[in-house]
Structures are given as structure tokens and as C-alpha cells.
Amino acid sequence: MEKVALVLSGGSAYGFAHIGVLKVLEKNKIPIDIIAGTSMGAIIGGAYSAGITLNTMEELLKDFSRNKLFDLNLFGLFDEGFLYGNKVTRFFSKLFGDIKIENCKTKFCCVACDLVSGQKIVFEQGPIVPAIRASMSIPGIFRPVKMGKMCLVDGGISDNLPVEDARRMGATKVIAVDVCTFYKKQNNLKSAVDIIISATNLLTANCVKQYKDKGDVYIKIDQPTVSFEKYTVDDITTSIAYGEKYAKQMLPEIKKMLNIKD
């Protein structure tokens, strides 16, 4: 029996496109047995795995703005990050409650990177909130998540498209959604934050190019009119629309892979 995995990449605000992809898959009754995600893909994938509806998710994530959720650390240059991450953690706690990964309605995992060992860390059990908080912690921007001796940051540093983990969890068919092959020439690098984000994006984009396994269906989403760092309601809405657009384009290939006839 086929087990279908949906793998969702990181990509900051571009990752809201994952909601659009899920809308198309849900509408067309494409089965999803496993979800693996990194960074924003971990947030969207984790919420869906936990049973949060797409409508609810879309409304809640429109609050995912700089002013409401990004708590500036004025000493960030001499600390572990420019953002404390406390507001984001509280938001995740409100969204997920105390649910554990192993109790999600859909099998789920998310990826972070341990700066101490240099190893990829895959969360398949335990509380979902700290796991996702670790997975989306862009180095230098968000304070890392400390777990024991580990210092955890954004999973995109080690694996921004965790297809291999989805297969290891039992997937026989994989739909991989990549919003992060987007690196653009930067003309306005005005601050340390701009440089950190651009360097991180270049690293993760180059990592994706080198992956041997990009899934059985690979959906690459380009979003030329969306800003990856602004998190405005307009950008979120537009990103979701891009996700729907590209998912619809790939729907015939997905149905063919799963032998689904119209």
C-alpha cells in the first residue's frame, strides 16, 4: 500500500505558499500520510499534522507579522540573535497547545541543525513547540534553542528539503515543495540583518540544488512579487495564491503518480 509524504521546505515568508499547496491537495482528495518540514515548512506542516484546518491556519498566520511576533533584542549584535523569539514561542504555544509530535493526526517530523556537533537533528517525538521553534531559528536573527548540550538553529542550514527523512519514515511516494530556490541579486544590503538573511538564503538555496532526491513530484514555487522578510498580510495572501497556482499545474503529475483518475 502506498504511503504518500508531503515535504515542505523552509523559505521565510515564501513558505506561506505551502498553505496554497495544501488547499489544492485537500480539495482534490490527495492522501497525505506523512509530512516532513523545515523552518516555515515545519510551521505549516506541523499545524496541518496537528489537525488545524487550513482556514484557521490562514487566519492565525496572518498575525505572523514583525510588529506582533518579532521581539527585537537591542543587544543582538553582542548576543545570540537580533530577535529573542519569546513572542513566537508564545504564538506557537497558543497554536499547538501541549501536543506532542507522536500524537499528531498525521505522522510528522521537522528538522533543525545543532551548531555544537554540526549535525542535522530530526524531531519525530516530544513536544512540538520547541521542535518547530528550533527548526525556524535563522542563525543570528533568532536566538538558538538550547536543548541539553545542543544549540539548535534553522534546519535549512543542514537540510532544507528533508525528503530522505520522509522516506525513512515509510513514504513510498513523495511530493516535495520547494520555495527556497529563489536567491536573487541583492542591491540593498543595508544592515547586518540583511546580510545574515541573504547569506542564509544563498546557503539553503545551494543546498537544495545539490540534493539527489527531490521527491517523486517536485514542485518548485517562484514568487517574484513576494518579499521573503516583510510578513505583511498582502505578501502572505499573495504567497498562498502562488502555492495554489503551482500545485494546480503539478496536479496531473501527482494524480498520475498515485494512479488517480479524474
Short mmCIF file of C-alpha atoms in Angstrom, two decimals:
data_model
loop_
_atom_site.label_atom_id
_atom_site.label_comp_id
_atom_site.label_asym_id
_atom_site.label_seq_id
_atom_site.Cartn_x
_atom_site.Cartn_y
_atom_site.Cartn_z
CA MET A 1 0.00 0.00 0.00
CA GLU A 2 1.32 3.43 -0.97
CA LYS A 3 2.26 5.90 1.75
CA VAL A 4 2.37 9.48 0.49
CA ALA A 5 4.62 12.08 2.09
CA LEU A 6 4.49 15.83 1.66
CA VAL A 7 7.86 17.51 2.20
CA LEU A 8 7.81 21.27 2.81
CA SER A 9 10.93 23.41 2.53
CA GLY A 10 11.89 26.46 4.51
CA GLY A 11 11.95 29.90 2.93
CA SER A 12 10.82 32.55 5.41
CA ALA A 13 7.66 34.35 4.20
CA TYR A 14 7.79 32.42 0.92
CA GLY A 15 6.78 29.40 2.98
CA PHE A 16 3.18 30.61 3.27
CA ALA A 17 2.81 29.15 -0.24
CA HIS A 18 2.64 25.75 1.46
CA ILE A 19 -0.88 26.63 2.61
CA GLY A 20 -1.91 27.11 -1.03
CA VAL A 21 -0.41 23.74 -1.96
CA LEU A 22 -2.29 22.06 0.88
CA LYS A 23 -5.53 23.70 -0.24
CA VAL A 24 -5.19 22.16 -3.70
CA LEU A 25 -4.21 18.72 -2.38
CA GLU A 26 -7.07 18.72 0.12
CA LYS A 27 -9.63 19.87 -2.45
CA ASN A 28 -8.58 17.09 -4.82
CA LYS A 29 -8.50 14.50 -2.04
CA ILE A 30 -4.82 13.69 -2.45
CA PRO A 31 -3.90 11.46 0.51
CA ILE A 32 -1.13 12.62 2.83
CA ASP A 33 0.24 10.06 5.29
CA ILE A 34 3.47 11.77 6.33
CA ILE A 35 4.63 15.38 6.49
CA ALA A 36 8.27 16.46 6.86
CA GLY A 37 9.20 20.11 7.08
CA THR A 38 11.97 22.60 7.70
CA SER A 39 11.62 26.12 9.12
CA MET A 40 8.43 27.68 7.70
CA GLY A 41 7.66 24.27 6.20
CA ALA A 42 7.83 22.88 9.74
CA ILE A 43 5.38 25.51 10.98
CA ILE A 44 2.82 24.92 8.23
CA GLY A 45 3.36 21.16 8.13
CA GLY A 46 3.22 20.85 11.90
CA ALA A 47 -0.01 22.80 12.13
CA TYR A 48 -1.65 20.68 9.43
CA SER A 49 -0.37 17.47 11.01
CA ALA A 50 -1.82 18.57 14.35
CA GLY A 51 -5.26 18.86 12.77
CA ILE A 52 -5.52 22.64 12.45
CA THR A 53 -7.75 23.47 9.49
CA LEU A 54 -6.37 25.47 6.60
CA ASN A 55 -8.90 28.27 7.13
CA THR A 56 -7.96 28.57 10.80
CA MET A 57 -4.27 28.36 9.97
CA GLU A 58 -4.52 31.07 7.34
CA GLU A 59 -6.29 33.47 9.70
CA LEU A 60 -3.92 32.81 12.60
CA LEU A 61 -0.78 33.08 10.49
CA LYS A 62 -1.82 36.49 9.23
CA ASP A 63 -0.81 37.61 12.73
CA PHE A 64 2.69 36.35 11.96
CA SER A 65 3.96 39.89 11.49
CA ARG A 66 7.05 41.76 12.61
CA ASN A 67 5.22 44.05 15.00
CA LYS A 68 3.17 41.40 16.75
CA LEU A 69 5.58 38.47 16.91
CA PHE A 70 9.12 39.68 16.38
CA ASP A 71 10.61 40.91 19.68
CA LEU A 72 13.74 42.95 18.96
CA ASN A 73 16.84 42.36 21.04
CA LEU A 74 18.66 45.71 21.06
CA PHE A 75 21.89 43.98 22.08
CA GLY A 76 21.56 41.34 19.35
CA LEU A 77 24.92 42.17 17.80
CA PHE A 78 26.60 41.11 21.06
CA ASP A 79 24.06 38.41 21.96
CA GLU A 80 22.84 35.22 20.26
CA GLY A 81 20.35 36.88 17.92
CA PHE A 82 18.56 40.09 16.98
CA LEU A 83 15.19 38.58 17.99
CA TYR A 84 14.51 36.95 21.35
CA GLY A 85 11.86 34.61 19.92
CA ASN A 86 9.70 34.69 23.05
CA LYS A 87 6.67 36.10 21.24
CA VAL A 88 6.96 33.48 18.52
CA THR A 89 7.17 30.75 21.16
CA ARG A 90 4.01 32.06 22.85
CA PHE A 91 2.28 32.14 19.46
CA PHE A 92 3.23 28.51 18.83
CA SER A 93 2.02 27.56 22.31
CA LYS A 94 -1.33 29.17 21.53
CA LEU A 95 -1.47 27.43 18.16
CA PHE A 96 -0.41 23.94 19.24
CA GLY A 97 -1.08 23.74 22.97
CA ASP A 98 0.91 20.95 24.61
CA ILE A 99 0.58 18.44 21.77
CA LYS A 100 3.45 16.02 21.19
CA ILE A 101 4.73 15.17 17.71
CA GLU A 102 3.96 11.48 18.10
CA ASN A 103 0.32 12.33 18.85
CA CYS A 104 -0.28 14.38 15.69
CA LYS A 105 -3.11 13.23 13.44
CA THR A 106 -0.68 12.93 10.54
CA LYS A 107 2.80 11.47 11.02
CA PHE A 108 5.22 14.39 11.23
CA CYS A 109 8.85 15.32 11.60
CA CYS A 110 10.82 18.55 11.40
CA VAL A 111 14.49 19.39 11.02
CA ALA A 112 16.90 21.62 12.93
CA CYS A 113 20.69 21.97 12.95
CA ASP A 114 22.91 21.62 16.05
CA LEU A 115 25.73 24.19 15.92
CA VAL A 116 27.72 22.28 18.56
CA SER A 117 28.01 19.00 16.67
CA GLY A 118 27.25 20.33 13.20
CA GLN A 119 24.67 17.57 12.80
CA LYS A 120 21.13 17.59 11.46
CA ILE A 121 18.59 16.95 14.21
CA VAL A 122 15.27 15.35 13.24
CA PHE A 123 12.36 15.67 15.66
CA GLU A 124 9.90 12.77 15.45
CA GLN A 125 8.65 12.81 19.02
CA GLY A 126 8.37 15.08 22.02
CA PRO A 127 6.70 18.49 22.41
CA ILE A 128 6.06 20.09 19.04
CA VAL A 129 6.51 23.73 20.09
CA PRO A 130 10.26 23.71 20.90
CA ALA A 131 10.93 21.48 17.89
CA ILE A 132 9.33 23.92 15.46
CA ARG A 133 10.83 26.91 17.27
CA ALA A 134 14.26 25.34 16.74
CA SER A 135 13.57 24.49 13.11
CA MET A 136 12.82 28.12 12.18
CA SER A 137 15.59 29.86 14.15
CA ILE A 138 17.60 31.67 11.46
CA PRO A 139 21.17 31.96 12.84
CA GLY A 140 21.97 35.44 14.06
CA ILE A 141 18.35 36.55 13.72
CA PHE A 142 16.56 34.38 16.30
CA ARG A 143 18.20 33.19 19.48
CA PRO A 144 19.02 29.47 19.15
CA VAL A 145 17.03 26.89 21.10
CA LYS A 146 19.09 25.16 23.79
CA MET A 147 18.35 21.50 24.47
CA GLY A 148 20.86 19.80 26.74
CA LYS A 149 24.25 20.35 25.12
CA MET A 150 22.69 21.20 21.77
CA CYS A 151 22.43 24.70 20.31
CA LEU A 152 19.71 24.42 17.68
CA VAL A 153 19.13 26.70 14.70
CA ASP A 154 17.21 26.73 11.43
CA GLY A 155 17.08 23.32 9.76
CA GLY A 156 17.69 24.87 6.36
CA ILE A 157 21.39 25.03 7.26
CA SER A 158 21.61 21.22 7.17
CA ASP A 159 18.60 20.01 5.16
CA ASN A 160 16.04 22.38 3.70
CA LEU A 161 14.11 19.66 1.85
CA PRO A 162 14.05 16.55 4.09
CA VAL A 163 12.91 14.01 1.51
CA GLU A 164 15.22 11.32 2.86
CA ASP A 165 13.64 11.59 6.31
CA ALA A 166 10.16 11.22 4.81
CA ARG A 167 11.25 8.05 3.04
CA ARG A 168 12.87 6.73 6.21
CA MET A 169 9.54 7.26 7.99
CA GLY A 170 7.87 4.93 5.50
CA ALA A 171 6.94 7.08 2.50
CA THR A 172 6.75 5.23 -0.82
CA LYS A 173 5.81 8.36 -2.80
CA VAL A 174 6.99 11.88 -2.04
CA ILE A 175 5.60 15.26 -3.11
CA ALA A 176 8.35 17.81 -2.40
CA VAL A 177 7.53 21.51 -2.31
CA ASP A 178 10.50 23.86 -2.63
CA VAL A 179 10.04 27.59 -2.10
CA CYS A 180 13.73 28.22 -1.49
CA THR A 181 15.48 28.04 -4.87
CA PHE A 182 14.99 31.75 -5.07
CA TYR A 183 18.27 33.52 -4.47
CA LYS A 184 18.20 36.89 -6.19
CA LYS A 185 20.86 39.50 -6.72
CA GLN A 186 20.79 41.80 -3.71
CA ASN A 187 21.21 45.52 -4.32
CA ASN A 188 20.15 46.92 -0.95
CA LEU A 189 22.14 45.20 1.79
CA LYS A 190 21.82 47.99 4.34
CA SER A 191 22.22 46.19 7.65
CA ALA A 192 23.74 43.20 9.42
CA VAL A 193 20.30 41.58 9.39
CA ASP A 194 20.07 41.94 5.59
CA ILE A 195 23.48 40.31 5.20
CA ILE A 196 22.69 37.42 7.59
CA ILE A 197 19.38 36.65 5.88
CA SER A 198 20.86 36.88 2.37
CA ALA A 199 23.80 34.64 3.29
CA THR A 200 21.47 32.08 4.89
CA ASN A 201 19.18 32.10 1.86
CA LEU A 202 22.12 31.59 -0.51
CA LEU A 203 23.35 28.67 1.58
CA THR A 204 19.97 26.93 1.69
CA ALA A 205 19.30 27.57 -2.00
CA ASN A 206 22.63 25.99 -2.95
CA CYS A 207 21.93 23.04 -0.64
CA VAL A 208 18.66 22.31 -2.44
CA LYS A 209 20.44 22.31 -5.82
CA GLN A 210 22.72 19.53 -4.59
CA TYR A 211 20.02 17.19 -3.30
CA LYS A 212 19.95 13.90 -5.18
CA ASP A 213 16.42 13.09 -4.04
CA LYS A 214 13.86 15.83 -4.68
CA GLY A 215 10.86 13.55 -4.39
CA ASP A 216 8.75 11.73 -6.96
CA VAL A 217 6.97 15.01 -7.75
CA TYR A 218 8.97 18.19 -7.25
CA ILE A 219 7.04 21.46 -7.02
CA LYS A 220 9.29 24.50 -7.33
CA ILE A 221 7.48 27.73 -6.43
CA ASP A 222 8.84 31.08 -7.62
CA GLN A 223 7.31 34.19 -6.04
CA PRO A 224 8.70 37.30 -7.75
CA THR A 225 6.17 39.70 -6.19
CA VAL A 226 6.55 38.48 -2.59
CA SER A 227 9.10 39.81 -0.12
CA PHE A 228 10.62 36.99 1.94
CA GLU A 229 11.19 39.14 5.02
CA LYS A 230 8.22 41.53 5.32
CA TYR A 231 5.44 39.21 6.51
CA THR A 232 2.67 41.62 5.53
CA VAL A 233 -0.90 40.37 5.07
CA ASP A 234 -0.65 41.19 1.36
CA ASP A 235 2.55 39.16 1.00
CA ILE A 236 1.06 36.23 2.90
CA THR A 237 -2.11 36.25 0.76
CA THR A 238 -0.07 36.50 -2.45
CA SER A 239 2.26 33.71 -1.37
CA ILE A 240 -0.69 31.41 -0.67
CA ALA A 241 -2.03 32.18 -4.14
CA TYR A 242 1.33 31.24 -5.70
CA GLY A 243 1.19 27.93 -3.85
CA GLU A 244 -2.24 27.21 -5.28
CA LYS A 245 -1.10 28.16 -8.79
CA TYR A 246 1.91 25.85 -8.88
CA ALA A 247 0.13 22.98 -7.14
CA LYS A 248 -2.64 23.10 -9.74
CA GLN A 249 -0.03 22.99 -12.50
CA MET A 250 1.52 19.85 -10.99
CA LEU A 251 -1.77 18.18 -10.08
CA PRO A 252 -1.91 15.99 -13.23
CA GLU A 253 1.57 14.66 -12.43
CA ILE A 254 0.58 13.98 -8.82
CA LYS A 255 -2.54 12.09 -9.88
CA LYS A 256 -0.54 10.12 -12.42
CA MET A 257 1.99 9.14 -9.75
CA LEU A 258 -0.81 7.89 -7.50
CA ASN A 259 -2.90 6.35 -10.29
CA ILE A 260 -5.81 8.67 -9.52
CA LYS A 261 -8.20 9.10 -12.43
CA ASP A 262 -10.46 12.13 -12.86
#
